[in-house]
Amino acid sequence: MDKQSETTAKTSFDENFSSSSLQNDGKESQHSSTHDGLHSAEELRTIIREAYVPRISVICSRDADEFAISKGFPQGFWELLYPFGDRVRGKVRRRNMQDNMVTLEKTSLQFVPVDSLESHLSDVPVVSIRDILTSKNRTLVLPEAPSKYTFGIHYKNLERWAWNLAHEESYEMSTAMYIRQLLTGMPVASFETFSHPVAHLVVVTSHNPTPFESLRELINSLTQISFPAFVSNDIIYFFVYVHDEDQHDIELSMAIFDTMLQTFGERGYFLRLHSQKATLDYEHTIPFPCSSWLSAEERLLMLNGSQKEQHLLFESDADSIKRLVSHIAFNGVIPHLDKCIRIWDDQYASPRRGFTGKLFFASKKLISTQNNSHNSNFFASSNVYRPDSIEAYLRRLADYSFMLRDYTHANQIYEIASKQYANDDAYLYYAAASEMIVVTEHIIHLDRPYMSLTNKLRLNECMQSAMENYSNKPFNSYYHAARCFLLLGQFLSSLPNPRVDDAANWNAGLVFSKRLGPVGRAIIFQQTYELYRRTERTNIDSSTEMKRHRKTAFWCIMAADAWLRCHISFRARPFVDTAKEFYTQIAWPDLQECTAKLDDVDISPKSQEK
């Protein structure tokens, strides 16, 4: 096993972790909001913590993919690992950058096929790693990628998925559910590194006639992967040797693996699996777990019944994969991230702190204004920094700290980086850093509820800056603007003493920016109404009671109208009835028109299935 670590690795594994807990993660997360459709700040933090996790790119030899396909997993060996990255059981002790010992537990990893990362956002065809490898050795990898996994969000699919669920009367449409699904579609972007891989995982099996040569070729080819230009190729690798329990000798496989460790270093993992396909005829089989972070496309396939065959797995195989993922997380990835954080903080962040940092930025700004060539690592024409530039490393440093939940350190680095991005007119980088400053501040203040007025004003400026730069500059980002609107509005509404009007303003900005589909807009209107209704019940100031009451009724009728526009009348009716209680004595033509529409909506079973 991997022995390198600068953390205090005291890993404890829960052997009683059953696959049913993985299966239920998605269901529990979708129903985690409170009965009134709102969620707490802690629930929002959990969603963010599970979304912003390390990505591991998986590259497999031909025998590894064929091994998984023969077990009934047509997308190759990556599909076997995919759901087991959710909420990895175990814990590790590490010393954070404030020199405090903290415990990391219930961490997550996201395994992605290497093919999904290649040529992402590229307008021109590129030579893939599979093309390069098959040109040298036709038997090394499959010529075509078995996986259909893609990065990024497709709004039509997200809306179609939400549309299907909205027609189920037993299903609660909550913003927590919508946020989770939006965050599954995080694209590979230049200005944030959460979707960039932190490590490669190379897989070969005991079916490979030349395992050493195959592993060496795959490892040597990692630098040739056709990543987007802004993704760094300076990425660590781990390897897995899979032993076939049904056909091969364990002692021989162990001897081969020991030699691999001596040859390729202590970054290897040994995995024992059955090659036989698990069926209901066998004992000790379990349903293959479903990831709680499936994309909208994957969920649509499940809703439409396209994936009719239920995948099964032997219990021993599931236990082996769980142990493997735990070891990769706690003995491999986390120590690696911790090491990178300490090295990069010393090299890139320390010189920019305190009085020295102020002098550095002041002098650099003065030089840049006097020098027409603007000596910078930022390429304005393509809106990217070189991946080996200091500015790019600062963003990676902050994101790595965030993934290890050292939010205080991450916040400090985002602050330092944002000044540099603003100086270089790197608008999207500046917007992304500003967004994360607000996110980290709110997470930090869950444990320290008091926030000074000065800090609140500063965060408001960051929020405004993030939205303006995401939306209005030559290089804008449709997805990130929607995510920023949604997250910041939810943080304001989930505070112990919610800033209701501010949250409503952000929600209104999101809705009227037309960055969501009809169902998404209805969910936001509904959540804003629930927020006003909750604060109305707790409001003791009689001078604002009527104002709150009017706003509650206003957002209620807006939610009703939004659901009516979706032709989902059973969701609109409760809001219309509630609004009518307030507007009974008011002759409001728009309300009468909206109420009249309710009687015209076809709510027959056929219309609900459309």
Coordinates of C-alpha atoms in Angstrom, one line a residue:
M1 CA 0.0 0.0 0.0
D2 CA 1.0 3.6 -0.5
K3 CA 3.2 4.6 2.5
Q4 CA 3.9 8.3 1.6
S5 CA 2.1 10.7 3.9
E6 CA 2.7 13.9 5.8
T7 CA -0.6 13.5 7.6
T8 CA -1.1 11.5 10.7
A9 CA -2.8 8.6 9.0
K10 CA -4.9 6.7 11.5
T11 CA -7.4 5.1 9.2
S12 CA -10.3 3.1 10.5
F13 CA -12.5 1.2 8.2
D14 CA -16.1 0.2 8.8
E15 CA -16.4 -3.4 7.6
N16 CA -20.1 -3.3 8.3
F17 CA -20.7 -0.8 5.5
S18 CA -23.3 -2.4 3.4
S19 CA -24.1 -1.6 -0.2
S20 CA -27.7 -0.7 0.8
S21 CA -26.3 2.5 2.4
L22 CA -24.8 3.5 -0.9
Q23 CA -28.0 2.7 -2.7
N24 CA -30.1 4.8 -0.4
D25 CA -27.7 7.8 -0.4
G26 CA -29.5 9.3 -3.5
K27 CA -32.9 8.8 -2.0
E28 CA -32.0 10.3 1.4
S29 CA -30.3 13.3 -0.2
Q30 CA -33.3 14.0 -2.3
H31 CA -35.6 14.0 0.8
S32 CA -33.1 15.7 3.2
S33 CA -34.9 19.0 3.2
T34 CA -37.3 19.9 6.0
H35 CA -41.0 19.4 5.7
D36 CA -41.6 23.0 4.5
G37 CA -39.2 22.6 1.6
L38 CA -36.4 24.5 3.2
H39 CA -33.0 23.2 4.3
S40 CA -30.6 24.2 7.0
A41 CA -27.2 25.7 6.6
E42 CA -25.7 22.4 7.8
E43 CA -27.5 20.5 5.0
L44 CA -26.3 23.0 2.4
R45 CA -22.8 22.6 3.7
T46 CA -23.1 18.8 3.4
I47 CA -24.2 19.1 -0.2
I48 CA -21.3 21.4 -1.1
R49 CA -18.8 19.2 0.8
E50 CA -20.0 16.2 -1.2
A51 CA -19.9 18.0 -4.5
Y52 CA -16.5 19.6 -4.3
V53 CA -14.4 16.4 -4.0
P54 CA -11.2 15.1 -5.6
R55 CA -11.5 13.7 -9.1
I56 CA -9.6 10.6 -10.0
S57 CA -9.2 9.8 -13.8
V58 CA -9.3 6.1 -14.5
I59 CA -7.3 4.6 -17.4
C60 CA -7.6 0.8 -17.9
S61 CA -5.8 -1.8 -20.0
R62 CA -7.9 -3.8 -22.5
D63 CA -8.0 -6.8 -20.1
A64 CA -9.3 -4.7 -17.2
D65 CA -12.2 -3.3 -19.3
E66 CA -13.0 -6.7 -20.7
F67 CA -12.9 -8.2 -17.2
A68 CA -15.6 -5.7 -16.1
I69 CA -17.7 -6.1 -19.2
S70 CA -17.7 -9.9 -18.7
K71 CA -19.1 -9.3 -15.2
G72 CA -22.0 -7.4 -16.7
F73 CA -20.7 -3.8 -16.6
P74 CA -20.7 -2.5 -20.2
Q75 CA -18.9 0.8 -19.4
G76 CA -15.7 -0.9 -18.4
F77 CA -13.8 -1.1 -15.1
W78 CA -14.5 2.5 -14.3
E79 CA -18.2 1.6 -13.8
L80 CA -17.2 -0.8 -11.1
L81 CA -15.5 1.9 -9.1
Y82 CA -18.0 4.8 -9.8
P83 CA -20.6 4.5 -7.0
F84 CA -18.1 3.4 -4.3
G85 CA -16.5 6.9 -4.2
D86 CA -19.6 8.3 -2.5
R87 CA -19.1 8.9 1.2
V88 CA -16.0 6.7 1.7
R89 CA -16.1 5.1 5.2
G90 CA -13.2 5.6 7.5
K91 CA -11.3 8.6 8.9
V92 CA -7.9 10.2 9.0
R93 CA -6.3 12.6 11.3
R94 CA -4.3 15.5 9.8
R95 CA -2.9 18.8 10.9
N96 CA -4.4 21.7 9.1
M97 CA -2.7 25.0 8.1
Q98 CA -3.7 26.6 11.4
D99 CA -1.7 23.8 13.2
N100 CA -4.8 22.2 14.6
M101 CA -5.4 18.4 14.5
V102 CA -8.6 17.7 12.7
T103 CA -10.4 14.5 11.7
L104 CA -11.5 13.9 8.1
E105 CA -14.3 11.4 7.8
K106 CA -17.2 10.6 5.4
T107 CA -15.0 11.9 2.6
S108 CA -15.8 11.3 -1.1
L109 CA -13.9 10.6 -4.3
Q110 CA -15.2 10.9 -7.8
F111 CA -13.9 8.4 -10.4
V112 CA -14.1 9.6 -14.0
P113 CA -13.0 7.8 -17.2
V114 CA -10.0 9.5 -18.7
D115 CA -11.8 9.8 -22.0
S116 CA -14.3 12.2 -20.5
L117 CA -11.5 14.7 -19.7
E118 CA -9.8 14.6 -23.1
S119 CA -10.5 17.4 -25.5
H120 CA -13.1 18.9 -23.2
L121 CA -14.4 22.2 -24.6
S122 CA -12.1 21.7 -27.6
D123 CA -13.5 22.9 -31.0
V124 CA -11.0 20.9 -33.0
P125 CA -10.4 17.1 -33.1
V126 CA -7.4 15.9 -31.0
V127 CA -5.5 12.7 -30.9
S128 CA -6.8 10.8 -27.9
I129 CA -4.7 8.7 -25.6
R130 CA -6.4 5.6 -26.9
D131 CA -5.4 6.5 -30.5
I132 CA -1.8 6.9 -29.3
L133 CA -1.7 3.6 -27.4
T134 CA -3.4 1.5 -30.1
S135 CA -1.1 2.9 -32.7
K136 CA 1.8 1.4 -30.7
N137 CA 0.1 -1.7 -29.4
R138 CA -3.3 -2.8 -30.6
T139 CA -3.9 -5.1 -27.6
L140 CA -3.0 -2.6 -24.9
V141 CA -6.4 -0.8 -24.6
L142 CA -9.8 -1.0 -26.2
P143 CA -9.8 1.2 -29.4
E144 CA -13.2 2.7 -28.4
A145 CA -14.0 4.1 -25.0
P146 CA -16.6 1.8 -23.4
S147 CA -17.9 4.6 -21.1
K148 CA -20.5 7.2 -22.2
Y149 CA -19.7 9.5 -19.2
T150 CA -19.5 13.2 -20.0
F151 CA -18.6 16.3 -18.0
G152 CA -20.8 19.3 -17.8
I153 CA -24.5 20.0 -17.5
H154 CA -27.0 19.8 -20.3
Y155 CA -29.8 22.1 -19.2
K156 CA -32.5 20.4 -21.3
N157 CA -31.8 17.1 -19.7
L158 CA -31.7 18.7 -16.2
E159 CA -35.1 20.3 -16.9
R160 CA -36.5 17.1 -18.4
W161 CA -35.5 15.1 -15.3
A162 CA -37.0 17.7 -13.0
W163 CA -40.1 17.8 -15.2
N164 CA -40.6 14.0 -14.8
L165 CA -40.2 14.2 -11.0
A166 CA -42.5 17.2 -10.7
H167 CA -45.4 15.1 -12.1
E168 CA -45.0 12.6 -9.3
E169 CA -47.4 13.7 -6.6
S170 CA -45.5 11.8 -3.8
Y171 CA -42.3 13.6 -4.6
E172 CA -41.3 16.8 -2.9
M173 CA -39.6 19.3 -5.2
S174 CA -37.0 21.0 -3.1
T175 CA -34.2 23.4 -3.8
A176 CA -31.7 21.0 -2.1
M177 CA -32.6 18.3 -4.7
Y178 CA -32.2 20.8 -7.5
I179 CA -28.9 22.1 -6.2
R180 CA -27.5 18.6 -5.9
Q181 CA -28.4 17.8 -9.5
L182 CA -27.0 21.1 -10.8
L183 CA -23.7 20.5 -9.0
T184 CA -23.4 17.0 -10.7
G185 CA -22.9 18.9 -14.0
M186 CA -19.9 20.9 -13.0
P187 CA -17.9 21.3 -16.2
V188 CA -14.1 21.4 -16.6
A189 CA -13.3 25.1 -16.5
S190 CA -10.0 27.0 -16.6
F191 CA -10.8 29.3 -13.7
E192 CA -11.5 26.6 -11.1
T193 CA -9.9 23.2 -10.6
F194 CA -12.5 21.2 -8.8
S195 CA -13.2 19.2 -12.0
H196 CA -9.5 18.8 -12.8
P197 CA -8.1 15.4 -11.9
V198 CA -5.9 15.3 -8.8
A199 CA -4.6 11.8 -9.7
H200 CA -4.6 9.1 -12.3
L201 CA -5.6 5.5 -11.5
V202 CA -4.1 2.9 -13.9
V203 CA -5.7 -0.6 -13.8
V204 CA -4.4 -3.9 -15.1
T205 CA -5.5 -7.5 -14.2
S206 CA -4.0 -10.9 -13.8
H207 CA -5.4 -11.8 -17.3
N208 CA -2.8 -9.6 -18.9
P209 CA 0.0 -11.8 -20.4
T210 CA 2.5 -8.9 -20.0
P211 CA 1.4 -7.0 -16.9
F212 CA 4.7 -5.2 -16.3
E213 CA 5.1 -3.9 -19.9
S214 CA 1.4 -2.9 -20.1
L215 CA 1.6 -1.0 -16.8
R216 CA 4.8 0.7 -17.8
E217 CA 3.3 1.8 -21.2
L218 CA 0.2 3.1 -19.6
I219 CA 2.1 5.0 -16.9
N220 CA 4.5 6.5 -19.5
S221 CA 1.6 7.6 -21.7
L222 CA -0.1 9.7 -18.9
T223 CA 1.8 12.8 -20.0
Q224 CA 0.4 12.4 -23.5
I225 CA -3.3 12.6 -22.4
S226 CA -5.0 15.3 -24.5
F227 CA -6.2 17.5 -21.6
P228 CA -7.4 21.0 -22.3
A229 CA -4.5 23.5 -22.4
F230 CA -5.4 24.9 -19.0
V231 CA -5.3 21.5 -17.2
S232 CA -1.9 20.7 -15.6
N233 CA -0.3 17.4 -16.6
D234 CA 1.7 17.4 -13.4
I235 CA -0.5 14.8 -11.8
I236 CA 0.4 11.9 -9.5
Y237 CA -0.6 8.3 -10.5
F238 CA -1.7 5.2 -8.6
F239 CA -2.0 1.7 -10.0
V240 CA -4.3 -1.3 -9.2
Y241 CA -3.5 -4.9 -10.0
V242 CA -6.7 -6.9 -10.1
H243 CA -6.5 -10.6 -9.2
D244 CA -9.1 -13.0 -10.6
E245 CA -10.3 -15.2 -7.7
D246 CA -11.9 -17.7 -10.0
Q247 CA -9.2 -18.5 -12.5
H248 CA -5.7 -17.5 -11.2
D249 CA -3.4 -18.4 -8.4
I250 CA -3.3 -16.0 -5.6
E251 CA 0.4 -16.6 -4.7
L252 CA 1.5 -15.9 -8.3
S253 CA -0.6 -12.7 -8.4
M254 CA 0.9 -11.5 -5.1
A255 CA 4.4 -12.2 -6.3
I256 CA 3.7 -10.1 -9.5
F257 CA 2.2 -7.3 -7.4
D258 CA 5.2 -7.2 -5.0
T259 CA 7.5 -6.9 -8.0
M260 CA 5.3 -4.1 -9.4
L261 CA 5.7 -2.2 -6.1
Q262 CA 9.5 -2.6 -6.3
T263 CA 9.5 -1.4 -9.9
F264 CA 6.9 1.4 -9.9
G265 CA 7.0 2.6 -6.3
E266 CA 4.7 2.3 -3.3
R267 CA 1.7 3.6 -5.1
G268 CA 0.0 0.3 -5.8
Y269 CA -3.1 -1.5 -4.6
F270 CA -4.0 -5.1 -4.8
L271 CA -7.7 -6.0 -5.6
R272 CA -9.3 -9.4 -5.5
L273 CA -12.4 -9.9 -7.6
H274 CA -14.4 -12.7 -9.1
S275 CA -14.5 -12.8 -12.9
Q276 CA -17.8 -14.7 -12.9
K277 CA -20.9 -12.6 -13.4
A278 CA -23.1 -12.4 -10.3
T279 CA -26.7 -13.5 -10.9
L280 CA -29.7 -14.3 -8.7
D281 CA -28.7 -18.0 -8.9
Y282 CA -25.8 -17.4 -6.6
E283 CA -25.9 -16.8 -2.9
H284 CA -24.2 -13.8 -1.3
T285 CA -25.0 -11.4 -4.1
I286 CA -26.2 -7.8 -3.6
P287 CA -27.7 -5.2 -6.0
F288 CA -25.0 -3.0 -7.4
P289 CA -25.1 0.4 -5.6
C290 CA -26.4 3.5 -7.3
S291 CA -24.3 6.6 -7.0
S292 CA -26.0 9.6 -5.3
W293 CA -24.3 11.9 -7.8
L294 CA -25.7 10.6 -11.1
S295 CA -25.9 13.1 -13.8
A296 CA -29.3 14.3 -15.2
E297 CA -28.7 12.1 -18.3
E298 CA -28.1 9.0 -16.1
R299 CA -31.2 9.7 -14.0
L300 CA -33.3 10.1 -17.1
L301 CA -32.3 6.7 -18.4
M302 CA -33.3 5.2 -15.0
L303 CA -36.7 7.1 -15.1
N304 CA -37.4 6.0 -18.6
G305 CA -36.6 2.4 -17.9
S306 CA -33.7 2.2 -20.4
Q307 CA -31.5 0.4 -17.8
K308 CA -33.8 -2.6 -17.3
E309 CA -31.2 -5.1 -16.3
Q310 CA -30.4 -5.0 -12.6
H311 CA -26.7 -5.3 -12.0
L312 CA -25.6 -7.6 -9.2
L313 CA -22.3 -7.9 -7.4
F314 CA -20.8 -10.6 -5.1
E315 CA -20.6 -9.3 -1.5
S316 CA -16.9 -10.2 -1.3
D317 CA -16.3 -8.1 -4.5
A318 CA -18.2 -5.1 -2.9
D319 CA -16.2 -5.4 0.3
S320 CA -12.9 -5.6 -1.7
I321 CA -13.8 -2.5 -3.7
K322 CA -14.8 -0.6 -0.6
R323 CA -11.5 -1.3 1.0
L324 CA -9.6 -0.3 -2.1
V325 CA -11.4 3.0 -2.3
S326 CA -10.8 3.7 1.4
H327 CA -7.1 3.0 1.0
I328 CA -6.9 5.2 -2.1
A329 CA -8.6 8.0 -0.3
F330 CA -6.9 7.9 3.1
N331 CA -3.4 6.5 2.2
G332 CA -3.1 8.0 -1.3
V333 CA -5.1 11.0 -2.2
I334 CA -5.4 12.9 1.1
P335 CA -1.7 12.7 1.9
H336 CA -0.9 13.8 -1.6
L337 CA -3.2 16.8 -1.4
D338 CA -1.8 17.7 2.0
K339 CA 1.7 17.6 0.7
C340 CA 0.8 19.8 -2.3
I341 CA -0.9 22.3 0.0
R342 CA 2.2 22.7 2.3
I343 CA 4.7 23.0 -0.6
W344 CA 2.6 25.5 -2.6
D345 CA 1.6 27.5 0.4
D346 CA 5.3 28.0 1.2
Q347 CA 6.3 28.7 -2.5
Y348 CA 3.4 30.8 -3.8
A349 CA 1.2 32.1 -0.9
S350 CA 3.6 33.0 1.9
P351 CA 5.4 35.8 -0.1
R352 CA 1.9 37.4 -0.8
R353 CA 0.8 37.6 2.8
G354 CA 1.0 40.5 5.3
F355 CA 2.9 43.7 4.7
T356 CA 5.2 42.0 2.2
G357 CA 2.2 40.9 0.1
K358 CA 0.8 44.5 0.1
L359 CA 4.1 45.8 -1.2
F360 CA 4.2 43.0 -3.8
F361 CA 0.7 43.8 -5.2
A362 CA 1.3 47.6 -5.1
S363 CA 4.6 47.3 -7.0
K364 CA 3.2 44.9 -9.5
K365 CA 0.1 47.0 -10.2
L366 CA 2.4 50.1 -10.7
I367 CA 4.6 48.2 -13.1
S368 CA 1.7 46.8 -15.1
T369 CA 0.2 50.3 -15.6
Q370 CA 3.5 51.7 -16.8
N371 CA 4.3 48.7 -19.0
N372 CA 2.1 48.6 -22.1
S373 CA 3.0 45.0 -22.7
H374 CA 1.5 44.1 -19.3
N375 CA 4.0 41.4 -18.3
S376 CA 1.5 38.8 -17.1
N377 CA 0.9 35.1 -17.2
F378 CA -2.7 35.8 -18.3
F379 CA -3.7 35.3 -21.9
A380 CA -6.5 37.7 -22.4
S381 CA -7.4 36.4 -25.9
S382 CA -8.2 33.0 -24.5
N383 CA -9.0 34.1 -21.0
V384 CA -6.7 31.5 -19.3
Y385 CA -3.5 31.4 -17.3
R386 CA -0.8 28.9 -18.1
P387 CA -1.3 25.8 -15.9
D388 CA 2.3 26.2 -14.5
S389 CA 1.8 29.9 -13.6
I390 CA 1.8 31.1 -10.0
E391 CA -1.8 32.3 -10.5
A392 CA -2.9 28.9 -11.6
Y393 CA -1.1 27.2 -8.6
L394 CA -2.8 29.7 -6.2
R395 CA -6.2 28.5 -7.4
R396 CA -5.2 24.8 -7.2
L397 CA -3.9 25.5 -3.7
A398 CA -7.2 27.1 -2.5
D399 CA -9.3 24.3 -4.1
Y400 CA -7.2 21.6 -2.6
S401 CA -7.6 23.2 0.9
F402 CA -11.3 23.4 0.3
M403 CA -11.5 19.7 -0.7
L404 CA -9.7 18.8 2.6
R405 CA -12.2 21.1 4.4
D406 CA -9.6 23.6 5.6
Y407 CA -12.0 26.4 4.8
T408 CA -10.1 29.1 6.8
H409 CA -6.9 28.5 4.7
A410 CA -8.9 28.2 1.5
N411 CA -10.6 31.5 2.2
Q412 CA -7.2 33.2 2.8
I413 CA -5.8 31.9 -0.6
Y414 CA -9.0 32.9 -2.5
E415 CA -8.5 36.4 -1.1
I416 CA -4.9 36.5 -2.2
A417 CA -5.7 35.1 -5.6
S418 CA -8.6 37.4 -6.2
K419 CA -6.4 40.5 -6.0
Q420 CA -4.1 39.1 -8.6
Y421 CA -7.0 38.2 -10.9
A422 CA -8.5 41.6 -10.5
N423 CA -5.1 43.2 -11.4
D424 CA -4.8 41.1 -14.5
D425 CA -8.5 41.7 -15.6
A426 CA -9.0 37.9 -15.5
Y427 CA -12.7 38.3 -15.1
L428 CA -13.9 34.7 -14.8
Y429 CA -11.0 33.8 -12.4
Y430 CA -11.9 36.9 -10.3
A431 CA -15.6 35.9 -10.3
A432 CA -14.8 32.3 -9.3
A433 CA -12.5 33.4 -6.5
S434 CA -15.1 35.9 -5.3
E435 CA -17.8 33.2 -5.3
M436 CA -15.7 30.9 -3.2
I437 CA -14.8 33.7 -0.7
V438 CA -18.5 34.0 0.0
V439 CA -19.0 30.2 0.2
T440 CA -16.1 29.6 2.6
E441 CA -17.1 32.6 4.8
H442 CA -20.6 31.2 5.2
I443 CA -19.3 27.7 6.0
I444 CA -16.8 29.1 8.5
H445 CA -19.5 31.1 10.2
L446 CA -21.7 28.0 10.7
D447 CA -19.5 27.3 13.7
R448 CA -19.1 31.0 14.5
P449 CA -22.5 32.5 13.9
Y450 CA -21.6 36.2 14.6
M451 CA -20.5 38.1 11.5
S452 CA -19.5 41.8 11.7
L453 CA -21.2 44.4 9.6
T454 CA -17.9 45.1 7.8
N455 CA -17.6 41.5 6.8
K456 CA -21.2 41.4 5.6
L457 CA -20.6 44.4 3.4
R458 CA -17.4 42.9 2.0
L459 CA -19.3 39.7 1.2
N460 CA -22.0 41.6 -0.5
E461 CA -19.4 43.2 -2.7
C462 CA -17.9 39.8 -3.5
M463 CA -21.4 38.5 -4.4
Q464 CA -22.1 41.4 -6.7
S465 CA -18.6 41.2 -8.3
A466 CA -19.0 37.4 -8.9
M467 CA -22.3 37.9 -10.6
E468 CA -21.3 40.8 -12.8
N469 CA -18.1 39.1 -14.0
Y470 CA -19.8 35.8 -14.6
S471 CA -22.6 37.4 -16.6
N472 CA -21.6 40.6 -18.3
K473 CA -18.0 40.3 -19.5
P474 CA -16.9 39.1 -23.0
F475 CA -16.2 35.7 -21.5
N476 CA -19.2 34.6 -19.6
S477 CA -20.3 31.3 -18.1
Y478 CA -23.9 30.3 -18.2
Y479 CA -23.5 27.4 -15.8
H480 CA -21.4 29.2 -13.2
A481 CA -23.6 32.3 -13.1
A482 CA -26.6 30.0 -12.4
R483 CA -24.7 28.1 -9.7
C484 CA -23.5 31.3 -8.1
F485 CA -27.0 32.8 -8.0
L486 CA -28.4 29.6 -6.6
L487 CA -25.8 28.9 -3.9
L488 CA -25.5 32.5 -2.6
G489 CA -29.3 32.8 -2.4
Q490 CA -29.5 29.6 -0.5
F491 CA -26.8 30.6 1.9
L492 CA -28.7 33.8 2.7
S493 CA -31.9 31.9 3.2
S494 CA -30.4 29.1 5.4
L495 CA -28.8 31.4 8.0
P496 CA -30.1 31.0 11.6
N497 CA -31.6 34.5 11.2
P498 CA -32.3 34.5 7.5
R499 CA -31.7 37.6 5.5
V500 CA -35.0 37.1 3.8
D501 CA -35.2 40.1 1.5
D502 CA -31.6 39.7 0.3
A503 CA -32.3 36.0 -0.4
A504 CA -35.4 36.9 -2.3
N505 CA -33.6 39.4 -4.3
W506 CA -30.9 36.9 -5.3
N507 CA -33.6 34.3 -6.1
A508 CA -35.5 36.8 -8.2
G509 CA -32.3 37.6 -10.0
L510 CA -31.8 34.0 -10.8
V511 CA -35.3 33.5 -12.0
F512 CA -35.5 36.5 -14.2
S513 CA -32.0 36.0 -15.6
K514 CA -33.7 33.1 -17.5
R515 CA -30.8 30.7 -16.5
L516 CA -33.3 28.0 -15.3
G517 CA -36.1 26.1 -17.0
P518 CA -39.8 26.3 -16.1
V519 CA -39.6 23.7 -13.3
G520 CA -36.4 25.3 -11.9
R521 CA -38.1 28.7 -11.8
A522 CA -41.2 27.2 -10.1
I523 CA -38.9 25.5 -7.4
I524 CA -37.2 28.8 -6.7
F525 CA -40.5 30.7 -6.4
Q526 CA -41.8 28.0 -4.1
Q527 CA -38.8 28.1 -1.9
T528 CA -38.9 31.9 -1.6
Y529 CA -42.5 31.7 -0.5
E530 CA -41.7 29.1 2.1
L531 CA -38.9 31.3 3.4
Y532 CA -41.2 34.3 3.8
R533 CA -43.9 32.0 5.4
R534 CA -41.4 30.7 7.9
T535 CA -40.1 34.1 8.9
E536 CA -43.6 35.5 9.0
R537 CA -44.5 33.0 11.8
T538 CA -41.5 34.0 13.9
N539 CA -41.8 37.8 13.2
I540 CA -42.6 39.8 16.4
D541 CA -42.3 43.3 14.9
S542 CA -45.8 44.5 14.4
S543 CA -44.7 47.4 12.2
T544 CA -43.4 45.0 9.5
E545 CA -46.0 42.2 10.0
M546 CA -48.3 43.3 7.3
K547 CA -45.4 43.9 4.9
R548 CA -44.1 40.4 5.5
H549 CA -47.7 39.1 5.0
R550 CA -48.0 40.8 1.7
K551 CA -44.7 39.5 0.5
T552 CA -45.6 36.0 1.5
A553 CA -48.8 36.2 -0.5
F554 CA -47.0 37.7 -3.4
W555 CA -44.4 34.9 -3.6
C556 CA -47.2 32.4 -3.1
I557 CA -49.1 33.5 -6.1
M558 CA -45.8 33.7 -8.1
A559 CA -45.2 30.0 -7.2
A560 CA -48.8 29.1 -8.3
D561 CA -48.4 30.9 -11.6
A562 CA -45.0 29.2 -12.2
W563 CA -46.5 25.7 -11.7
L564 CA -49.5 26.6 -13.8
R565 CA -47.1 27.6 -16.6
C566 CA -45.6 24.1 -16.3
H567 CA -49.2 22.6 -16.6
I568 CA -48.8 20.8 -13.3
S569 CA -52.0 22.0 -11.6
F570 CA -51.8 19.8 -8.5
R571 CA -48.7 21.6 -7.4
A572 CA -50.2 25.0 -8.1
R573 CA -53.5 24.5 -6.2
P574 CA -52.2 24.7 -2.6
F575 CA -50.5 28.0 -3.5
V576 CA -53.6 29.5 -5.1
D577 CA -55.8 28.5 -2.2
T578 CA -53.3 30.1 0.3
A579 CA -53.1 33.3 -1.8
K580 CA -56.9 33.5 -2.0
E581 CA -57.1 33.6 1.8
F582 CA -55.2 36.9 1.7
Y583 CA -56.6 38.4 -1.5
T584 CA -60.2 37.6 -0.8
Q585 CA -61.1 41.3 -0.3
I586 CA -58.9 42.6 -3.1
A587 CA -60.1 42.9 -6.6
W588 CA -57.0 41.8 -8.4
P589 CA -57.6 41.0 -12.1
D590 CA -54.3 39.1 -12.4
L591 CA -55.2 36.9 -9.5
Q592 CA -58.7 36.2 -11.0
E593 CA -57.1 35.3 -14.3
C594 CA -54.6 33.0 -12.6
T595 CA -57.3 31.3 -10.7
A596 CA -59.4 30.9 -13.8
K597 CA -56.6 29.1 -15.5
L598 CA -56.5 26.5 -12.8
D599 CA -59.9 25.2 -13.9
D600 CA -58.8 25.0 -17.6
V601 CA -55.7 22.8 -16.9
D602 CA -56.1 19.2 -17.9
I603 CA -55.0 17.1 -15.0
S604 CA -55.9 13.7 -16.5
P605 CA -53.3 10.9 -16.2
K606 CA -52.4 11.3 -19.9
S607 CA -51.5 14.9 -19.5
Q608 CA -49.4 14.2 -16.5
E609 CA -47.3 11.7 -18.5
K610 CA -46.4 14.2 -21.2

